[in-house]
CSV table of C-alpha atoms in Angstrom, one decimal:
chain,number,residue,atom,x,y,z
T,1,MET,CA,-17.6,-2.0,-20.7
T,2,LEU,CA,-14.6,-3.4,-18.9
T,3,LYS,CA,-12.6,-0.6,-17.3
T,4,PHE,CA,-9.4,-0.8,-15.5
T,5,TYR,CA,-8.9,1.5,-12.5
T,6,THR,CA,-5.4,2.9,-12.6
T,7,PRO,CA,-5.3,5.9,-10.1
T,8,ASP,CA,-2.9,8.7,-10.8
T,9,ARG,CA,0.5,7.8,-9.3
T,10,LYS,CA,1.5,11.6,-9.0
T,11,GLY,CA,5.0,11.0,-10.5
T,12,LYS,CA,5.7,7.6,-8.9
T,13,ILE,CA,6.7,4.7,-11.0
T,14,GLU,CA,3.6,2.9,-12.2
T,15,PRO,CA,3.4,-0.7,-11.0
T,16,TYR,CA,4.2,-3.4,-13.6
T,17,SER,CA,0.7,-4.9,-13.0
T,18,TYR,CA,-0.9,-1.6,-14.2
T,19,ARG,CA,1.2,-1.5,-17.4
T,20,SER,CA,0.7,-5.2,-18.3
T,21,ARG,CA,-2.7,-6.0,-16.8
T,22,ALA,CA,-4.5,-2.7,-17.7
T,23,ARG,CA,-2.9,-0.3,-20.2
T,24,LEU,CA,-1.9,-3.1,-22.6
T,25,VAL,CA,-5.2,-4.8,-22.7
T,26,GLY,CA,-8.1,-2.4,-22.1
T,27,LYS,CA,-9.6,1.0,-21.3
T,28,CYS,CA,-8.2,2.7,-18.1
T,29,ILE,CA,-9.8,5.2,-15.8
T,30,ASP,CA,-7.8,7.2,-13.2
T,31,ASN,CA,-10.9,8.2,-11.2
T,32,ILE,CA,-13.5,5.8,-9.8
T,33,GLY,CA,-16.1,8.4,-10.7
T,34,GLN,CA,-15.5,7.7,-14.4
T,35,ALA,CA,-17.1,4.3,-14.0
T,36,LEU,CA,-20.7,4.0,-15.3
T,37,ASN,CA,-23.5,1.8,-14.0
T,38,ASN,CA,-23.3,-0.7,-16.8
T,39,ASP,CA,-19.5,-1.1,-16.6
T,40,ILE,CA,-17.5,-3.8,-14.9
T,41,VAL,CA,-14.4,-2.2,-13.2
T,42,VAL,CA,-11.2,-4.1,-12.5
T,43,LEU,CA,-9.6,-3.0,-9.2
T,44,GLY,CA,-5.8,-3.7,-9.1
T,45,ARG,CA,-3.5,-3.5,-6.1
T,46,ILE,CA,-3.8,0.3,-5.6
T,47,HIS,CA,-7.3,0.9,-4.4
T,48,THR,CA,-9.0,1.8,-1.1
T,49,GLU,CA,-12.1,0.8,0.9
T,50,LYS,CA,-13.6,4.2,-0.3
T,51,ASP,CA,-13.2,3.0,-3.9
T,52,VAL,CA,-15.1,-0.2,-3.1
T,53,GLU,CA,-17.7,1.8,-1.2
T,54,SER,CA,-18.2,4.2,-4.1
T,55,LEU,CA,-18.7,1.3,-6.6
T,56,ARG,CA,-21.2,-0.4,-4.3
T,57,ASN,CA,-23.1,2.8,-3.6
T,58,ASN,CA,-23.5,3.3,-7.3
T,59,ASN,CA,-24.4,-0.4,-8.0
T,60,ILE,CA,-21.3,-0.8,-10.3
T,61,ARG,CA,-19.9,-4.3,-10.5
T,62,TYR,CA,-16.2,-4.9,-10.1
T,63,ILE,CA,-13.5,-7.6,-10.4
T,64,HIS,CA,-10.6,-7.8,-8.0
T,65,ASP,CA,-7.3,-8.4,-9.9
T,66,ILE,CA,-4.7,-10.0,-7.5
T,67,CYS,CA,-1.1,-10.2,-8.8
T,68,ASP,CA,1.0,-11.2,-5.8
T,69,ASN,CA,0.6,-12.8,-2.4
T,70,LYS,CA,0.1,-9.6,-0.4
T,71,TRP,CA,-2.2,-11.1,2.2
T,72,PRO,CA,0.1,-10.6,5.2
T,73,MET,CA,0.1,-6.8,4.4
T,74,LEU,CA,-3.3,-6.2,2.8
T,75,GLU,CA,-5.6,-8.8,4.4
T,76,LYS,CA,-8.1,-6.3,5.8
T,77,LEU,CA,-8.5,-4.4,2.5
T,78,TRP,CA,-8.6,-7.5,0.4
T,79,SER,CA,-11.1,-9.3,2.5
T,80,ASN,CA,-13.5,-6.4,2.1
T,81,THR,CA,-12.8,-6.1,-1.6
T,82,ASN,CA,-13.2,-9.8,-2.2
T,83,GLU,CA,-16.5,-9.9,-0.3
T,84,HIS,CA,-18.2,-7.7,-2.8
T,85,ALA,CA,-16.4,-8.5,-6.0
T,86,ILE,CA,-18.3,-10.5,-8.6
T,87,ALA,CA,-15.1,-12.4,-9.5
T,88,ILE,CA,-11.3,-12.4,-8.9
T,89,THR,CA,-8.6,-12.6,-11.5
T,90,THR,CA,-5.0,-13.6,-11.0
T,91,THR,CA,-1.7,-14.3,-12.7
T,92,CYS,CA,-1.1,-18.0,-12.2
T,93,PHE,CA,-2.6,-21.3,-10.9
T,94,LYS,CA,-0.6,-21.4,-7.7
T,95,LEU,CA,-2.0,-18.0,-6.7
T,96,LYS,CA,-5.4,-19.1,-7.8
T,97,GLU,CA,-5.2,-22.0,-5.3
T,98,LEU,CA,-4.3,-19.6,-2.5
T,99,ILE,CA,-7.1,-17.2,-3.3
T,100,GLU,CA,-9.7,-20.0,-3.4
T,101,SER,CA,-8.6,-21.0,0.1
T,102,LYS,CA,-9.6,-17.5,1.3
T,103,THR,CA,-12.8,-16.7,-0.6
T,104,ASN,CA,-15.7,-18.5,-2.3
T,105,LYS,CA,-15.7,-16.1,-5.3
T,106,PRO,CA,-14.9,-17.5,-8.8
T,107,VAL,CA,-11.2,-17.1,-9.6
T,108,PHE,CA,-9.9,-16.8,-13.2
T,109,VAL,CA,-6.3,-17.0,-14.3
T,110,ILE,CA,-5.1,-14.5,-16.8
T,111,PRO,CA,-1.3,-14.7,-17.3
T,112,ASP,CA,0.7,-11.5,-17.7
T,113,PRO,CA,1.2,-10.5,-21.3
T,114,THR,CA,4.6,-9.5,-22.6
T,115,GLU,CA,5.1,-5.8,-22.9
T,116,ARG,CA,8.2,-6.0,-25.1
T,117,ASP,CA,8.6,-6.5,-28.9
T,118,GLU,CA,10.4,-9.7,-30.0
T,119,GLU,CA,14.1,-9.2,-30.7
T,120,PRO,CA,16.7,-11.5,-32.4
T,121,VAL,CA,18.1,-14.4,-30.4
T,122,LYS,CA,21.8,-13.7,-29.6
T,123,PHE,CA,24.4,-15.8,-27.8
T,124,GLU,CA,28.0,-15.3,-28.8
T,125,PRO,CA,29.8,-15.1,-25.4
T,126,ASN,CA,33.4,-14.6,-24.5
T,127,PRO,CA,33.9,-17.5,-22.1
T,128,ALA,CA,36.6,-15.6,-20.3
T,129,ARG,CA,34.2,-12.7,-19.4
T,130,LEU,CA,30.5,-13.3,-19.7
T,131,ASN,CA,28.1,-10.3,-19.7
T,132,ALA,CA,25.0,-10.9,-17.5
T,133,VAL,CA,22.2,-8.8,-16.1
T,134,TYR,CA,19.8,-9.3,-13.1
T,135,TYR,CA,16.5,-7.3,-12.9
T,136,GLY,CA,13.8,-7.4,-10.3
T,137,SER,CA,12.3,-5.3,-7.5
T,138,ALA,CA,14.4,-4.2,-4.6
T,139,GLY,CA,12.4,-6.6,-2.4
T,140,ASN,CA,13.3,-9.5,-4.6
T,141,LEU,CA,16.9,-8.4,-4.8
T,142,LYS,CA,17.4,-8.2,-1.0
T,143,GLN,CA,16.3,-11.9,-0.7
T,144,ILE,CA,19.1,-13.2,-2.9
T,145,ASP,CA,22.2,-14.9,-1.6
T,146,TRP,CA,24.9,-14.2,-4.2
T,147,SER,CA,27.6,-16.0,-2.3
T,148,ASN,CA,26.7,-19.4,-3.9
T,149,ILE,CA,27.0,-18.0,-7.4
T,150,ASP,CA,30.5,-18.0,-9.0
T,151,LEU,CA,30.7,-14.5,-10.5
T,152,LYS,CA,34.5,-14.2,-11.0
T,153,ASN,CA,34.3,-14.4,-14.8
T,154,ILE,CA,31.0,-12.6,-15.1
T,155,ASN,CA,30.4,-8.9,-15.6
T,156,LEU,CA,27.0,-8.6,-13.8
T,157,GLN,CA,24.9,-5.5,-13.9
T,158,ILE,CA,22.0,-5.3,-11.4
T,159,ILE,CA,18.8,-3.4,-12.0
T,160,SER,CA,16.1,-2.6,-9.5
T,161,ASN,CA,13.7,0.2,-8.5
T,162,GLU,CA,16.3,1.2,-5.8
T,163,GLY,CA,19.5,0.5,-7.8
T,164,PRO,CA,22.4,0.0,-8.1
T,165,ILE,CA,21.2,0.7,-11.6
T,166,LYS,CA,17.8,2.4,-11.3
T,167,TRP,CA,15.1,0.6,-13.2
T,168,SER,CA,13.3,1.9,-16.2
T,169,PHE,CA,11.7,0.1,-19.1
T,170,LYS,CA,14.2,1.6,-21.4
T,171,ILE,CA,17.2,0.9,-19.2
T,172,GLN,CA,16.3,-2.7,-18.7
T,173,GLY,CA,15.9,-3.2,-22.5
T,174,GLU,CA,19.2,-1.6,-23.2
T,175,ILE,CA,21.2,-3.6,-20.7
T,176,VAL,CA,19.6,-6.9,-21.7
T,177,ARG,CA,20.7,-6.2,-25.3
T,178,GLN,CA,24.3,-5.8,-24.0
T,179,SER,CA,24.2,-9.0,-22.0
T,180,ASP,CA,24.8,-12.7,-23.0
T,181,ILE,CA,22.5,-14.1,-20.3
T,182,VAL,CA,19.9,-13.0,-17.8
T,183,LEU,CA,20.6,-14.3,-14.2
T,184,LEU,CA,17.4,-14.5,-12.1
T,185,PRO,CA,18.2,-16.2,-8.8
T,186,VAL,CA,15.4,-16.3,-6.3
T,187,ASN,CA,14.8,-17.2,-2.7
T,188,ASN,CA,12.6,-20.3,-3.1
T,189,ASP,CA,11.9,-20.3,0.7
T,190,HIS,CA,10.3,-16.9,0.9
T,191,GLU,CA,6.5,-17.0,1.5
T,192,MET,CA,5.7,-14.9,-1.6
T,193,THR,CA,8.0,-16.6,-4.1
T,194,MET,CA,5.9,-19.5,-5.1
T,195,TYR,CA,3.0,-17.2,-6.2
T,196,LYS,CA,5.0,-15.1,-8.7
T,197,GLY,CA,4.0,-14.7,-12.3
T,198,HIS,CA,6.3,-15.3,-15.2
T,199,ASN,CA,6.9,-11.8,-16.5
T,200,ARG,CA,10.6,-11.6,-15.7
T,201,PRO,CA,11.7,-14.7,-17.6
T,202,VAL,CA,9.3,-13.9,-20.4
T,203,ASP,CA,10.8,-10.5,-20.8
T,204,ALA,CA,14.3,-12.1,-21.3
T,205,LEU,CA,13.0,-14.6,-23.9
T,206,ARG,CA,11.2,-11.8,-25.7
T,207,GLN,CA,14.6,-10.0,-26.1
T,208,GLY,CA,16.3,-13.2,-27.3
T,209,ARG,CA,18.3,-14.0,-24.1
T,210,LEU,CA,18.7,-17.2,-22.1
T,211,VAL,CA,17.5,-17.1,-18.5
T,212,ILE,CA,19.5,-19.0,-15.9
T,213,THR,CA,17.6,-19.4,-12.6
T,214,ASN,CA,17.3,-21.6,-9.6
T,215,ALA,CA,13.6,-20.9,-9.4
T,216,LYS,CA,11.1,-23.6,-8.3
T,217,ILE,CA,8.2,-21.2,-9.0
T,218,PRO,CA,5.4,-23.1,-10.7
T,219,SER,CA,4.7,-20.4,-13.4
T,220,TRP,CA,8.5,-20.3,-14.2
T,221,LEU,CA,8.7,-24.1,-14.4
T,222,LEU,CA,6.1,-24.0,-17.1
T,223,LEU,CA,8.9,-22.3,-19.1
T,224,GLN,CA,11.7,-24.8,-18.2
T,225,ARG,CA,12.0,-26.1,-21.8
T,226,PHE,CA,13.1,-22.6,-22.7
T,227,ILE,CA,15.1,-21.4,-19.7
T,228,TRP,CA,17.6,-23.1,-17.3
T,229,CYS,CA,16.0,-24.0,-14.0
T,230,GLY,CA,18.4,-25.6,-11.5
T,231,ASP,CA,21.9,-24.9,-10.2
T,232,ILE,CA,22.9,-21.5,-11.5
T,233,ASN,CA,26.7,-22.3,-11.7
T,234,GLU,CA,25.9,-25.5,-13.7
T,235,GLY,CA,23.6,-23.5,-16.0
T,236,ILE,CA,26.3,-21.0,-16.8
T,237,LYS,CA,28.8,-23.7,-17.6
T,238,TRP,CA,26.2,-25.5,-19.8
T,239,ALA,CA,25.4,-22.3,-21.7
T,240,ILE,CA,29.1,-21.6,-22.5
T,241,ASN,CA,29.6,-25.1,-23.7
T,242,ASN,CA,26.4,-25.4,-25.7
T,243,PRO,CA,25.8,-22.1,-27.6
T,244,LYS,CA,23.8,-23.8,-30.4
T,245,GLU,CA,21.5,-25.4,-27.9
T,246,VAL,CA,21.1,-22.1,-26.1
T,247,LYS,CA,19.9,-20.4,-29.2
T,248,GLN,CA,17.5,-23.3,-30.0
T,249,LYS,CA,16.1,-23.1,-26.5
T,250,VAL,CA,15.4,-19.4,-26.7
T,251,GLU,CA,14.0,-19.6,-30.2
T,252,GLU,CA,11.5,-22.2,-29.0
T,253,GLY,CA,10.7,-20.0,-26.0
T,254,GLN,CA,10.0,-17.0,-28.3
T,255,ARG,CA,7.5,-19.1,-30.3
T,256,PHE,CA,5.8,-20.2,-27.0
T,257,VAL,CA,5.6,-16.6,-25.8
T,258,LYS,CA,4.2,-15.4,-29.2
T,259,ASN,CA,1.5,-18.1,-29.1
T,260,ASN,CA,0.4,-17.5,-25.5
T,261,PHE,CA,1.4,-14.2,-23.9
T,262,THR,CA,1.0,-11.4,-26.4
T,263,PRO,CA,-1.3,-8.4,-25.5
T,264,GLU,CA,-3.7,-9.4,-28.2
T,265,ILE,CA,-4.2,-13.0,-26.8
T,266,THR,CA,-4.5,-11.6,-23.2
T,267,THR,CA,-7.0,-9.0,-24.3
T,268,LYS,CA,-9.2,-11.8,-25.6
T,269,LYS,CA,-9.0,-13.6,-22.3
T,270,TRP,CA,-10.2,-10.5,-20.5
T,271,GLU,CA,-13.0,-10.1,-23.0
T,272,LYS,CA,-14.1,-13.7,-22.4
T,273,ILE,CA,-14.2,-13.2,-18.6
T,274,TYR,CA,-16.1,-9.9,-19.1
T,275,ASN,CA,-18.7,-11.7,-21.2
T,276,VAL,CA,-19.1,-14.4,-18.5
T,277,CYS,CA,-19.3,-11.9,-15.6
T,278,ASP,CA,-21.7,-9.6,-17.5
T,279,THR,CA,-24.3,-12.3,-17.4
T,280,TRP,CA,-24.2,-12.4,-13.6
T,281,ASN,CA,-25.9,-10.2,-11.1
T,282,SER,CA,-23.8,-8.4,-8.6
């Protein structure tokens, strides 16, 4: 059986990767001792060398799931984990390329599934005062230069795990519903940016809102028929002047998400990889 290792966070917020890449798609264990000899365990970001040692000592095979470019911080741990993994999974093809440059293990891409239900597309803005929301980790938020974005006619609410509005799944959903657009500026020059998955723009599409971003992230550019990728100020102007096209864009995006990124589709991809790996020796 494929089992996802999700250790007890003891009250801390559970990482997005554990919700989307474990709980939505398979059976989870919170103790490495719950793995059986004929299982294949998926190790996510939160694991230790002792976890790897325990699996090896008990001849239990495992897959290493890598969701971000954390090599500068976790190189020692990841090198050890990758050495003994039967395979590696990741979120996007750009990150797959990076992983393949650092290990000779087989690497499979499994995109993040959406964790939200589909909601109606809505875009009926007041051009004099547009309601917008930004959501992302505090690390992502700190990288943003807001000075180049014209916000004088925009009521912007900002959500992150450190505030100003403290993130929760419920809070993000509520504020997106109150918003006309989702603004997701990024720092394209940061070493981690190019390796990001698509979960943030997919979240907005799922809730029926247009994303306006300057991102050059490859996994986001795969969605550029459904979101605005380019100059953010121009994107805001375009949206205000083209409400019918905004709705069409988002509706097409919702169909794309439904056909590619639901938990059911992602679960089948995990099952396919399990069936492949189960034929291999450790």
